[in-house]
mmCIF file of C-alpha atoms in Angstrom:
data_model
loop_
_atom_site.group_PDB
_atom_site.id
_atom_site.type_symbol
_atom_site.label_atom_id
_atom_site.label_comp_id
_atom_site.label_asym_id
_atom_site.label_seq_id
_atom_site.Cartn_x
_atom_site.Cartn_y
_atom_site.Cartn_z
ATOM 1 C CA MET A 1 23.084 4.447 -20.542
ATOM 2 C CA THR A 2 24.184 8.043 -20.097
ATOM 3 C CA GLY A 3 22.360 9.058 -16.921
ATOM 4 C CA THR A 4 22.027 12.612 -18.202
ATOM 5 C CA ARG A 5 18.264 12.970 -18.675
ATOM 6 C CA THR A 6 15.583 13.897 -16.177
ATOM 7 C CA VAL A 7 12.626 11.585 -15.631
ATOM 8 C CA THR A 8 9.616 11.789 -13.310
ATOM 9 C CA ARG A 9 7.463 8.893 -12.246
ATOM 10 C CA HIS A 10 4.291 8.891 -10.141
ATOM 11 C CA ALA A 11 2.686 6.231 -7.942
ATOM 12 C CA PRO A 12 -0.718 6.492 -6.255
ATOM 13 C CA GLY A 13 -1.584 5.685 -2.679
ATOM 14 C CA LYS A 14 -4.115 3.016 -1.763
ATOM 15 C CA LEU A 15 -7.040 2.053 0.406
ATOM 16 C CA PHE A 16 -7.832 -1.456 1.591
ATOM 17 C CA ILE A 17 -11.438 -2.405 0.922
ATOM 18 C CA VAL A 18 -11.516 -5.927 2.441
ATOM 19 C CA GLY A 19 -8.965 -8.583 3.400
ATOM 20 C CA GLU A 20 -6.672 -6.820 5.867
ATOM 21 C CA TYR A 21 -4.438 -9.020 8.061
ATOM 22 C CA ALA A 22 -5.372 -12.163 6.113
ATOM 23 C CA VAL A 23 -3.444 -10.811 3.108
ATOM 24 C CA VAL A 24 -0.242 -10.888 5.160
ATOM 25 C CA GLN A 25 -0.369 -14.680 4.834
ATOM 26 C CA PRO A 26 0.903 -15.821 1.403
ATOM 27 C CA GLY A 27 -1.847 -16.678 -1.062
ATOM 28 C CA HIS A 28 -4.733 -15.114 0.880
ATOM 29 C CA PRO A 29 -6.560 -12.378 -1.040
ATOM 30 C CA ALA A 30 -7.522 -8.785 -0.377
ATOM 31 C CA ILE A 31 -9.184 -6.068 -2.423
ATOM 32 C CA LEU A 32 -7.472 -2.692 -2.687
ATOM 33 C CA ALA A 33 -8.145 0.466 -4.640
ATOM 34 C CA ALA A 34 -5.684 3.143 -5.710
ATOM 35 C CA VAL A 35 -6.504 6.754 -4.811
ATOM 36 C CA ASP A 36 -6.170 9.950 -6.812
ATOM 37 C CA ARG A 37 -3.292 11.242 -4.679
ATOM 38 C CA GLN A 38 0.253 10.348 -5.593
ATOM 39 C CA VAL A 39 3.930 10.438 -4.776
ATOM 40 C CA ALA A 40 6.160 11.925 -7.486
ATOM 41 C CA VAL A 41 9.855 11.075 -7.809
ATOM 42 C CA THR A 42 12.128 12.918 -10.238
ATOM 43 C CA ALA A 43 15.519 11.429 -11.094
ATOM 44 C CA SER A 44 18.238 13.623 -12.566
ATOM 45 C CA ALA A 45 22.011 13.933 -12.613
ATOM 46 C CA ALA A 46 23.835 14.417 -9.314
ATOM 47 C CA HIS A 47 26.914 16.636 -9.482
ATOM 48 C CA GLY A 48 29.848 17.037 -7.147
ATOM 49 C CA GLY A 49 30.109 16.914 -3.385
ATOM 50 C CA GLY A 50 31.470 13.357 -3.319
ATOM 51 C CA ALA A 51 27.960 11.850 -3.324
ATOM 52 C CA ASP A 52 26.790 9.132 -5.713
ATOM 53 C CA VAL A 53 23.164 9.551 -4.645
ATOM 54 C CA VAL A 54 21.419 12.668 -3.371
ATOM 55 C CA ILE A 55 17.827 12.499 -2.081
ATOM 56 C CA ALA A 56 15.608 15.512 -1.385
ATOM 57 C CA SER A 57 12.080 15.149 -0.009
ATOM 58 C CA ASP A 58 9.370 17.672 0.799
ATOM 59 C CA LEU A 59 8.799 15.792 4.068
ATOM 60 C CA CYS A 60 12.194 16.525 5.585
ATOM 61 C CA PRO A 61 14.546 19.520 5.345
ATOM 62 C CA GLY A 62 17.840 19.362 3.488
ATOM 63 C CA GLU A 63 19.253 16.591 1.341
ATOM 64 C CA ALA A 64 20.590 13.148 2.169
ATOM 65 C CA ARG A 65 23.937 12.466 0.485
ATOM 66 C CA LEU A 66 25.093 8.882 0.034
ATOM 67 C CA ARG A 67 27.994 7.002 -1.511
ATOM 68 C CA ARG A 68 27.886 3.587 -3.159
ATOM 69 C CA GLY A 69 29.969 0.782 -1.713
ATOM 70 C CA ASP A 70 30.131 -2.995 -1.521
ATOM 71 C CA GLY A 71 27.482 -3.023 1.195
ATOM 72 C CA GLY A 72 25.084 -0.717 -0.637
ATOM 73 C CA LEU A 73 24.506 2.975 -0.012
ATOM 74 C CA ALA A 74 26.187 4.645 2.957
ATOM 75 C CA ALA A 75 25.493 8.137 4.299
ATOM 76 C CA LEU A 76 28.333 10.623 3.971
ATOM 77 C CA GLY A 77 27.716 12.222 7.347
ATOM 78 C CA ALA A 78 25.652 12.070 10.543
ATOM 79 C CA ASP A 79 23.070 14.535 9.200
ATOM 80 C CA ASP A 80 22.659 12.453 6.044
ATOM 81 C CA GLU A 81 22.220 9.293 8.111
ATOM 82 C CA GLN A 82 19.589 10.984 10.261
ATOM 83 C CA ARG A 83 17.639 12.131 7.202
ATOM 84 C CA VAL A 84 17.592 8.569 5.889
ATOM 85 C CA ARG A 85 16.293 7.299 9.246
ATOM 86 C CA ASP A 86 13.673 10.049 9.341
ATOM 87 C CA GLY A 87 11.809 8.773 6.310
ATOM 88 C CA LEU A 88 14.031 7.745 3.404
ATOM 89 C CA THR A 89 14.794 4.103 4.209
ATOM 90 C CA HIS A 90 12.341 2.807 1.569
ATOM 91 C CA VAL A 91 13.826 5.123 -1.045
ATOM 92 C CA VAL A 92 17.351 3.949 -0.252
ATOM 93 C CA SER A 93 16.290 0.298 -0.424
ATOM 94 C CA ALA A 94 14.585 0.935 -3.780
ATOM 95 C CA ILE A 95 17.753 2.491 -5.230
ATOM 96 C CA GLU A 96 19.933 -0.330 -3.886
ATOM 97 C CA THR A 97 17.618 -2.934 -5.420
ATOM 98 C CA VAL A 98 17.679 -1.334 -8.882
ATOM 99 C CA ASP A 99 21.449 -0.830 -8.549
ATOM 100 C CA GLY A 100 21.741 -4.552 -7.809
ATOM 101 C CA LEU A 101 19.808 -5.427 -10.962
ATOM 102 C CA LEU A 102 22.041 -3.153 -13.000
ATOM 103 C CA ALA A 103 25.197 -4.699 -11.509
ATOM 104 C CA GLU A 104 23.994 -8.193 -12.463
ATOM 105 C CA GLN A 105 23.803 -6.934 -16.047
ATOM 106 C CA GLY A 106 27.454 -5.832 -15.840
ATOM 107 C CA LEU A 107 26.617 -2.113 -15.737
ATOM 108 C CA SER A 108 27.572 0.635 -13.300
ATOM 109 C CA ALA A 109 24.924 2.962 -11.914
ATOM 110 C CA PRO A 110 25.582 6.658 -12.605
ATOM 111 C CA PRO A 111 25.271 9.330 -9.905
ATOM 112 C CA VAL A 112 21.626 10.266 -9.417
ATOM 113 C CA HIS A 113 19.633 12.967 -7.658
ATOM 114 C CA LEU A 114 16.090 12.122 -6.503
ATOM 115 C CA SER A 115 13.517 14.781 -5.693
ATOM 116 C CA ILE A 116 10.393 13.493 -3.904
ATOM 117 C CA THR A 117 7.026 15.170 -3.364
ATOM 118 C CA SER A 118 4.080 13.502 -1.621
ATOM 119 C CA ARG A 119 0.352 14.233 -1.566
ATOM 120 C CA LEU A 120 -0.307 11.301 0.786
ATOM 121 C CA HIS A 121 0.257 13.349 3.932
ATOM 122 C CA HIS A 122 -1.649 15.997 5.881
ATOM 123 C CA GLU A 123 0.627 18.770 7.152
ATOM 124 C CA GLY A 124 3.549 16.343 7.169
ATOM 125 C CA THR A 125 1.630 13.516 8.886
ATOM 126 C CA LYS A 126 0.838 10.326 6.982
ATOM 127 C CA LEU A 127 -2.830 9.584 6.380
ATOM 128 C CA GLY A 128 -2.556 5.803 6.087
ATOM 129 C CA LEU A 129 -2.720 5.785 2.294
ATOM 130 C CA GLY A 130 0.327 3.602 1.684
ATOM 131 C CA SER A 131 2.888 6.378 1.354
ATOM 132 C CA SER A 132 5.830 4.025 1.973
ATOM 133 C CA GLY A 133 4.640 1.694 -0.768
ATOM 134 C CA ALA A 134 3.955 4.530 -3.197
ATOM 135 C CA VAL A 135 7.355 6.128 -2.692
ATOM 136 C CA THR A 136 9.021 2.720 -3.140
ATOM 137 C CA VAL A 137 7.229 2.097 -6.435
ATOM 138 C CA ALA A 138 7.828 5.642 -7.694
ATOM 139 C CA SER A 139 11.521 5.449 -6.744
ATOM 140 C CA VAL A 140 12.009 2.074 -8.450
ATOM 141 C CA SER A 141 10.249 3.389 -11.562
ATOM 142 C CA ALA A 142 12.136 6.695 -11.716
ATOM 143 C CA VAL A 143 15.579 5.232 -11.033
ATOM 144 C CA ALA A 144 15.087 2.377 -13.514
ATOM 145 C CA ALA A 145 13.895 4.788 -16.204
ATOM 146 C CA TYR A 146 16.838 7.095 -15.498
ATOM 147 C CA TYR A 147 19.199 4.138 -15.900
ATOM 148 C CA GLY A 148 17.502 3.232 -19.177
ATOM 149 C CA LEU A 149 15.910 0.000 -17.923
ATOM 150 C CA GLU A 150 12.588 -1.082 -19.441
ATOM 151 C CA LEU A 151 10.323 -2.593 -16.799
ATOM 152 C CA SER A 152 6.918 -4.232 -17.084
ATOM 153 C CA HIS A 153 4.248 -3.684 -14.421
ATOM 154 C CA GLU A 154 5.198 -6.969 -12.795
ATOM 155 C CA ASP A 155 8.923 -6.150 -12.891
ATOM 156 C CA ARG A 156 8.244 -2.882 -11.087
ATOM 157 C CA PHE A 157 6.127 -4.646 -8.487
ATOM 158 C CA ARG A 158 8.704 -7.364 -7.927
ATOM 159 C CA LEU A 159 11.591 -4.920 -7.538
ATOM 160 C CA ALA A 160 9.510 -2.831 -5.118
ATOM 161 C CA MET A 161 8.546 -5.990 -3.214
ATOM 162 C CA LEU A 162 12.218 -7.001 -2.940
ATOM 163 C CA ALA A 163 13.135 -3.518 -1.717
ATOM 164 C CA THR A 164 10.341 -3.676 0.871
ATOM 165 C CA ALA A 165 10.957 -7.254 2.019
ATOM 166 C CA ARG A 166 14.601 -6.411 2.692
ATOM 167 C CA LEU A 167 13.352 -3.923 5.293
ATOM 168 C CA ASP A 168 10.358 -5.852 6.642
ATOM 169 C CA ALA A 169 9.396 -9.276 5.323
ATOM 170 C CA ARG A 170 6.040 -9.028 7.127
ATOM 171 C CA SER A 171 4.754 -6.403 4.690
ATOM 172 C CA SER A 172 2.125 -7.912 2.387
ATOM 173 C CA GLY A 173 2.997 -5.678 -0.575
ATOM 174 C CA GLY A 174 -0.643 -4.872 -1.252
ATOM 175 C CA ASP A 175 0.148 -1.158 -1.246
ATOM 176 C CA LEU A 176 2.858 -1.783 -3.842
ATOM 177 C CA ALA A 177 0.467 -3.671 -6.104
ATOM 178 C CA ALA A 178 -2.138 -0.909 -5.907
ATOM 179 C CA SER A 179 0.532 1.674 -6.717
ATOM 180 C CA VAL A 180 1.745 -0.299 -9.738
ATOM 181 C CA TRP A 181 -1.528 -1.452 -11.329
ATOM 182 C CA GLY A 182 -3.868 1.316 -10.128
ATOM 183 C CA GLY A 183 -7.661 1.090 -10.053
ATOM 184 C CA TRP A 184 -9.297 -1.766 -8.135
ATOM 185 C CA ILE A 185 -7.383 -5.013 -7.706
ATOM 186 C CA GLU A 186 -7.579 -8.400 -6.074
ATOM 187 C CA TYR A 187 -4.165 -9.216 -4.629
ATOM 188 C CA GLN A 188 -2.470 -12.203 -3.026
ATOM 189 C CA ALA A 189 0.892 -11.751 -1.361
ATOM 190 C CA PRO A 190 3.889 -13.892 -2.262
ATOM 191 C CA ASP A 191 5.795 -15.862 0.341
ATOM 192 C CA ARG A 192 8.363 -13.175 1.147
ATOM 193 C CA ALA A 193 10.788 -15.543 2.877
ATOM 194 C CA ALA A 194 10.783 -17.763 -0.214
ATOM 195 C CA VAL A 195 11.273 -14.725 -2.461
ATOM 196 C CA LEU A 196 14.248 -13.471 -0.452
ATOM 197 C CA ASP A 197 15.716 -16.976 -0.638
ATOM 198 C CA LEU A 198 15.243 -16.948 -4.421
ATOM 199 C CA VAL A 199 17.176 -13.707 -4.692
ATOM 200 C CA GLN A 200 19.919 -15.057 -2.459
ATOM 201 C CA ARG A 201 20.288 -18.158 -4.631
ATOM 202 C CA LEU A 202 19.506 -16.878 -8.125
ATOM 203 C CA GLY A 203 20.031 -13.127 -8.048
ATOM 204 C CA ILE A 204 17.611 -10.297 -8.719
ATOM 205 C CA GLU A 205 17.309 -10.647 -12.489
ATOM 206 C CA GLU A 206 16.531 -14.351 -12.421
ATOM 207 C CA SER A 207 14.058 -13.865 -9.554
ATOM 208 C CA LEU A 208 12.064 -11.475 -11.761
ATOM 209 C CA ARG A 209 11.466 -14.367 -14.176
ATOM 210 C CA THR A 210 10.787 -17.073 -11.589
ATOM 211 C CA GLN A 211 7.348 -17.931 -10.230
ATOM 212 C CA TRP A 212 6.745 -16.473 -6.779
ATOM 213 C CA PRO A 213 4.772 -18.842 -4.522
ATOM 214 C CA GLY A 214 1.469 -17.366 -3.362
ATOM 215 C CA PHE A 215 1.546 -14.280 -5.593
ATOM 216 C CA GLY A 216 -1.552 -13.329 -7.513
ATOM 217 C CA ILE A 217 -2.917 -10.124 -9.050
ATOM 218 C CA ARG A 218 -5.887 -9.216 -11.198
ATOM 219 C CA ARG A 219 -7.757 -6.059 -12.004
ATOM 220 C CA LEU A 220 -11.363 -5.693 -10.861
ATOM 221 C CA PRO A 221 -14.122 -3.456 -12.163
ATOM 222 C CA SER A 222 -14.867 -0.334 -10.170
ATOM 223 C CA PRO A 223 -18.068 -0.497 -8.086
ATOM 224 C CA ARG A 224 -21.343 0.708 -9.547
ATOM 225 C CA GLY A 225 -23.887 2.836 -7.727
ATOM 226 C CA LEU A 226 -21.733 3.471 -4.664
ATOM 227 C CA ALA A 227 -20.171 6.602 -3.199
ATOM 228 C CA VAL A 228 -16.957 6.261 -1.198
ATOM 229 C CA GLU A 229 -16.023 8.672 1.586
ATOM 230 C CA VAL A 230 -12.662 8.635 3.365
ATOM 231 C CA GLY A 231 -12.170 9.830 6.935
ATOM 232 C CA TRP A 232 -8.943 10.410 8.832
ATOM 233 C CA THR A 233 -8.809 9.797 12.568
ATOM 234 C CA GLY A 234 -6.067 12.366 13.139
ATOM 235 C CA ARG A 235 -3.887 9.652 14.640
ATOM 236 C CA PRO A 236 -1.144 8.018 12.559
ATOM 237 C CA ALA A 237 -0.643 4.300 13.081
ATOM 238 C CA SER A 238 2.191 1.877 12.389
ATOM 239 C CA THR A 239 1.105 -1.006 10.172
ATOM 240 C CA SER A 240 4.390 -2.844 10.711
ATOM 241 C CA SER A 241 3.993 -2.574 14.484
ATOM 242 C CA LEU A 242 0.422 -3.898 14.453
ATOM 243 C CA VAL A 243 1.207 -6.738 12.056
ATOM 244 C CA GLY A 244 4.359 -7.542 14.009
ATOM 245 C CA SER A 245 2.375 -7.607 17.236
ATOM 246 C CA LEU A 246 -0.050 -10.088 15.711
ATOM 247 C CA GLY A 247 2.865 -12.278 14.644
ATOM 248 C CA ARG A 248 4.046 -12.450 18.249
ATOM 249 C CA ARG A 249 0.655 -13.666 19.494
ATOM 250 C CA ALA A 250 0.083 -17.402 19.960
ATOM 251 C CA TRP A 251 -2.285 -17.626 17.016
ATOM 252 C CA GLN A 252 0.031 -18.776 14.224
ATOM 253 C CA GLY A 253 -1.345 -22.135 13.093
ATOM 254 C CA SER A 254 -4.169 -21.997 15.645
ATOM 255 C CA ALA A 255 -7.775 -22.977 15.033
ATOM 256 C CA TYR A 256 -8.771 -19.331 15.388
ATOM 257 C CA GLN A 257 -6.273 -18.243 12.723
ATOM 258 C CA ARG A 258 -7.648 -20.853 10.326
ATOM 259 C CA SER A 259 -11.188 -19.685 11.027
ATOM 260 C CA PHE A 260 -10.235 -16.030 10.526
ATOM 261 C CA LEU A 261 -8.509 -16.764 7.215
ATOM 262 C CA GLU A 262 -11.448 -18.812 5.951
ATOM 263 C CA ARG A 263 -13.961 -16.076 6.823
ATOM 264 C CA SER A 264 -11.798 -13.333 5.360
ATOM 265 C CA ASP A 265 -11.205 -15.284 2.138
ATOM 266 C CA SER A 266 -14.943 -15.949 1.825
ATOM 267 C CA CYS A 267 -15.681 -12.238 2.294
ATOM 268 C CA VAL A 268 -13.126 -11.272 -0.365
ATOM 269 C CA ARG A 269 -14.478 -13.829 -2.845
ATOM 270 C CA ALA A 270 -18.036 -12.592 -2.329
ATOM 271 C CA SER A 271 -16.864 -8.981 -2.698
ATOM 272 C CA VAL A 272 -15.061 -9.818 -5.939
ATOM 273 C CA ASP A 273 -18.214 -11.477 -7.228
ATOM 274 C CA ALA A 274 -20.290 -8.412 -6.258
ATOM 275 C CA LEU A 275 -17.884 -6.106 -8.092
ATOM 276 C CA GLU A 276 -17.899 -8.274 -11.199
ATOM 277 C CA ARG A 277 -21.708 -8.384 -11.214
ATOM 278 C CA GLY A 278 -22.038 -4.681 -10.459
ATOM 279 C CA ASP A 279 -24.020 -5.513 -7.314
ATOM 280 C CA GLY A 280 -23.543 -2.469 -5.068
ATOM 281 C CA PRO A 281 -25.896 -3.588 -2.242
ATOM 282 C CA GLU A 282 -24.073 -6.913 -1.946
ATOM 283 C CA LEU A 283 -20.699 -5.148 -1.770
ATOM 284 C CA LEU A 284 -22.075 -2.949 1.023
ATOM 285 C CA ARG A 285 -23.153 -6.101 2.868
ATOM 286 C CA GLN A 286 -19.739 -7.703 2.468
ATOM 287 C CA VAL A 287 -17.934 -4.572 3.716
ATOM 288 C CA ARG A 288 -20.140 -4.650 6.825
ATOM 289 C CA GLY A 289 -19.124 -8.278 7.222
ATOM 290 C CA ALA A 290 -15.453 -7.356 6.832
ATOM 291 C CA ARG A 291 -15.844 -4.887 9.684
ATOM 292 C CA ARG A 292 -17.242 -7.649 11.915
ATOM 293 C CA ILE A 293 -14.420 -10.019 10.949
ATOM 294 C CA LEU A 294 -11.817 -7.406 11.925
ATOM 295 C CA ALA A 295 -13.685 -6.583 15.144
ATOM 296 C CA GLU A 296 -13.732 -10.248 16.149
ATOM 297 C CA LEU A 297 -10.007 -10.503 15.390
ATOM 298 C CA ASP A 298 -9.406 -7.433 17.543
ATOM 299 C CA GLU A 299 -11.436 -8.902 20.385
ATOM 300 C CA GLU A 300 -9.606 -12.217 20.127
ATOM 301 C CA VAL A 301 -6.012 -10.971 20.014
ATOM 302 C CA ARG A 302 -6.327 -7.450 21.517
ATOM 303 C CA LEU A 303 -4.363 -5.611 18.839
ATOM 304 C CA GLY A 304 -6.112 -2.258 19.143
ATOM 305 C CA ILE A 305 -7.380 -2.267 15.555
ATOM 306 C CA PHE A 306 -10.540 -0.397 16.522
ATOM 307 C CA THR A 307 -9.919 2.866 18.337
ATOM 308 C CA PRO A 308 -12.973 4.761 19.659
ATOM 309 C CA THR A 309 -12.615 7.160 16.714
ATOM 310 C CA LEU A 310 -12.536 4.376 14.125
ATOM 311 C CA THR A 311 -15.550 2.723 15.760
ATOM 312 C CA ALA A 312 -17.437 6.022 15.588
ATOM 313 C CA LEU A 313 -16.403 6.425 11.941
ATOM 314 C CA CYS A 314 -17.905 3.031 11.103
ATOM 315 C CA ASP A 315 -21.040 3.571 13.194
ATOM 316 C CA ALA A 316 -21.733 6.892 11.461
ATOM 317 C CA ALA A 317 -21.621 5.149 8.083
ATOM 318 C CA GLU A 318 -24.091 2.475 9.165
ATOM 319 C CA THR A 319 -26.388 5.104 10.713
ATOM 320 C CA VAL A 320 -26.996 6.569 7.241
ATOM 321 C CA GLY A 321 -27.512 3.154 5.646
ATOM 322 C CA GLY A 322 -23.967 2.620 4.410
ATOM 323 C CA SER A 323 -21.061 0.512 5.586
ATOM 324 C CA GLY A 324 -17.796 1.568 7.165
ATOM 325 C CA LYS A 325 -14.573 -0.044 8.283
ATOM 326 C CA PRO A 326 -10.933 0.724 8.966
ATOM 327 C CA SER A 327 -8.844 0.741 5.804
ATOM 328 C CA GLY A 328 -5.647 -1.093 6.556
ATOM 329 C CA ALA A 329 -4.259 -2.231 9.882
ATOM 330 C CA GLY A 330 -6.346 0.157 11.992
ATOM 331 C CA GLY A 331 -5.116 1.617 15.263
ATOM 332 C CA GLY A 332 -5.610 5.073 13.739
ATOM 333 C CA ASP A 333 -4.966 6.308 10.202
ATOM 334 C CA CYS A 334 -8.115 6.311 8.068
ATOM 335 C CA GLY A 335 -11.365 4.501 7.449
ATOM 336 C CA ILE A 336 -13.806 4.259 4.582
ATOM 337 C CA ALA A 337 -17.555 4.613 4.241
ATOM 338 C CA LEU A 338 -19.459 3.174 1.277
ATOM 339 C CA LEU A 339 -22.886 4.628 0.580
ATOM 340 C CA ASP A 340 -25.671 3.753 -1.849
ATOM 341 C CA ALA A 341 -25.479 6.383 -4.587
ATOM 342 C CA THR A 342 -28.411 5.154 -6.680
ATOM 343 C CA ALA A 343 -30.955 7.443 -4.992
ATOM 344 C CA GLU A 344 -31.711 10.985 -6.104
ATOM 345 C CA GLU A 345 -28.721 13.298 -5.973
ATOM 346 C CA ALA A 346 -30.249 15.418 -3.195
ATOM 347 C CA THR A 347 -30.754 12.302 -1.055
ATOM 348 C CA VAL A 348 -27.150 11.177 -1.547
ATOM 349 C CA HIS A 349 -25.880 14.652 -0.630
ATOM 350 C CA GLU A 350 -28.040 14.565 2.497
ATOM 351 C CA GLN A 351 -26.608 11.165 3.499
ATOM 352 C CA ILE A 352 -23.062 12.422 3.026
ATOM 353 C CA ALA A 353 -23.835 15.552 5.051
ATOM 354 C CA HIS A 354 -25.220 13.428 7.923
ATOM 355 C CA LEU A 355 -22.196 11.131 7.702
ATOM 356 C CA ARG A 356 -19.764 14.032 7.918
ATOM 357 C CA LYS A 357 -21.707 15.549 10.803
ATOM 358 C CA GLY A 358 -21.299 12.281 12.682
ATOM 359 C CA TRP A 359 -17.633 12.192 11.810
ATOM 360 C CA ALA A 360 -17.115 15.768 12.986
ATOM 361 C CA ALA A 361 -18.650 14.904 16.350
ATOM 362 C CA ALA A 362 -16.181 12.019 16.672
ATOM 363 C CA GLY A 363 -13.160 14.068 15.562
ATOM 364 C CA VAL A 364 -12.909 12.402 12.129
ATOM 365 C CA LEU A 365 -11.656 14.632 9.332
ATOM 366 C CA PRO A 366 -13.182 13.999 5.895
ATOM 367 C CA VAL A 367 -10.397 13.766 3.324
ATOM 368 C CA PRO A 368 -11.098 14.900 -0.261
ATOM 369 C CA ILE A 369 -9.906 11.705 -1.905
ATOM 370 C CA HIS A 370 -11.404 9.760 -4.789
ATOM 371 C CA LEU A 371 -10.696 6.178 -5.774
ATOM 372 C CA GLN A 372 -9.252 5.513 -9.190
ATOM 373 C CA SER A 373 -11.447 3.806 -11.733
ATOM 374 C CA THR A 374 -10.090 0.587 -13.186
ATOM 375 C CA LYS A 375 -8.862 0.906 -16.764
ATOM 376 C CA GLY A 376 -7.881 -1.820 -19.194
ATOM 377 C CA SER A 377 -8.454 -5.546 -19.048
ATOM 378 C CA ALA A 378 -7.684 -7.907 -16.207
ATOM 379 C CA ALA A 379 -4.018 -8.348 -15.461
#
């Protein structure tokens, strides 16, 4: 391992199709799709200045300079520390996790410079496309490749999941899975507390080879005969805050939680079946059902999943015969509309035009994003 080459790795953002909130619980499924916008991370040699790691991002001015120590990476100065807090915590955790794997193999990590560019933002504001997950995956991939480590898809996911769980064990990791495997996937989150315990007891390398309770992943076929439109509410939302707020409600282990999980799981299973059969109308019906499931959750626990803008986004989709829902935790960010695309092209264009007119009236900005098609066999 010389650490002298330059490598670039990309990771796409994601959209949730169905299964939000339930997927936070280990073993409960969701469907996600990767988008055609990505984060790029380039790893190259870092020289001089007393820094072992230098991070530059197009989302914040200047560079963050860090030094390796027994406790991980530490900022060299107050400005460096502020830059890390302003949006580089996931990158730092990714580097520390790969460094830890390297150390377990008896190797020392060379100085490294990371350059990060993101297309998952609008004028510096996140769109709700899983930018934190994408930058974590891209950073793990770039740093590992720079160090000369060969990683499988699952290795990359697991390292990114460890890096994420160290910061927030409530994160489902669905965004990470979509960034790693791409296309359309069915995903079940591992028990993050159990995974962190595994690492504590066995180390990183051994935990990559050990079964993770609850974890499941498989590729799904892309939908047939459907058009997908993405709308941004103009209001960024904090997934960790919303999920954390739900965790503080008195619903853990309650009858309502069990009912919600059962209905969500049933909706995901039916959606998977519709995708595998190429049944677009049934998938539209299930996405409408997923909206109702989230709305009932919102009414029950008062999280603020549905803002007036997100409600209008969904209503506009149903007005033109499609289905719409928040994509992710809600509270802002973006939503999706699925439309029947089997009609004549002029009719589909007319539906999309009416949809966007409704969105414009509600202050929803259409985002020119496409969902990745699934390639390869099931994982």
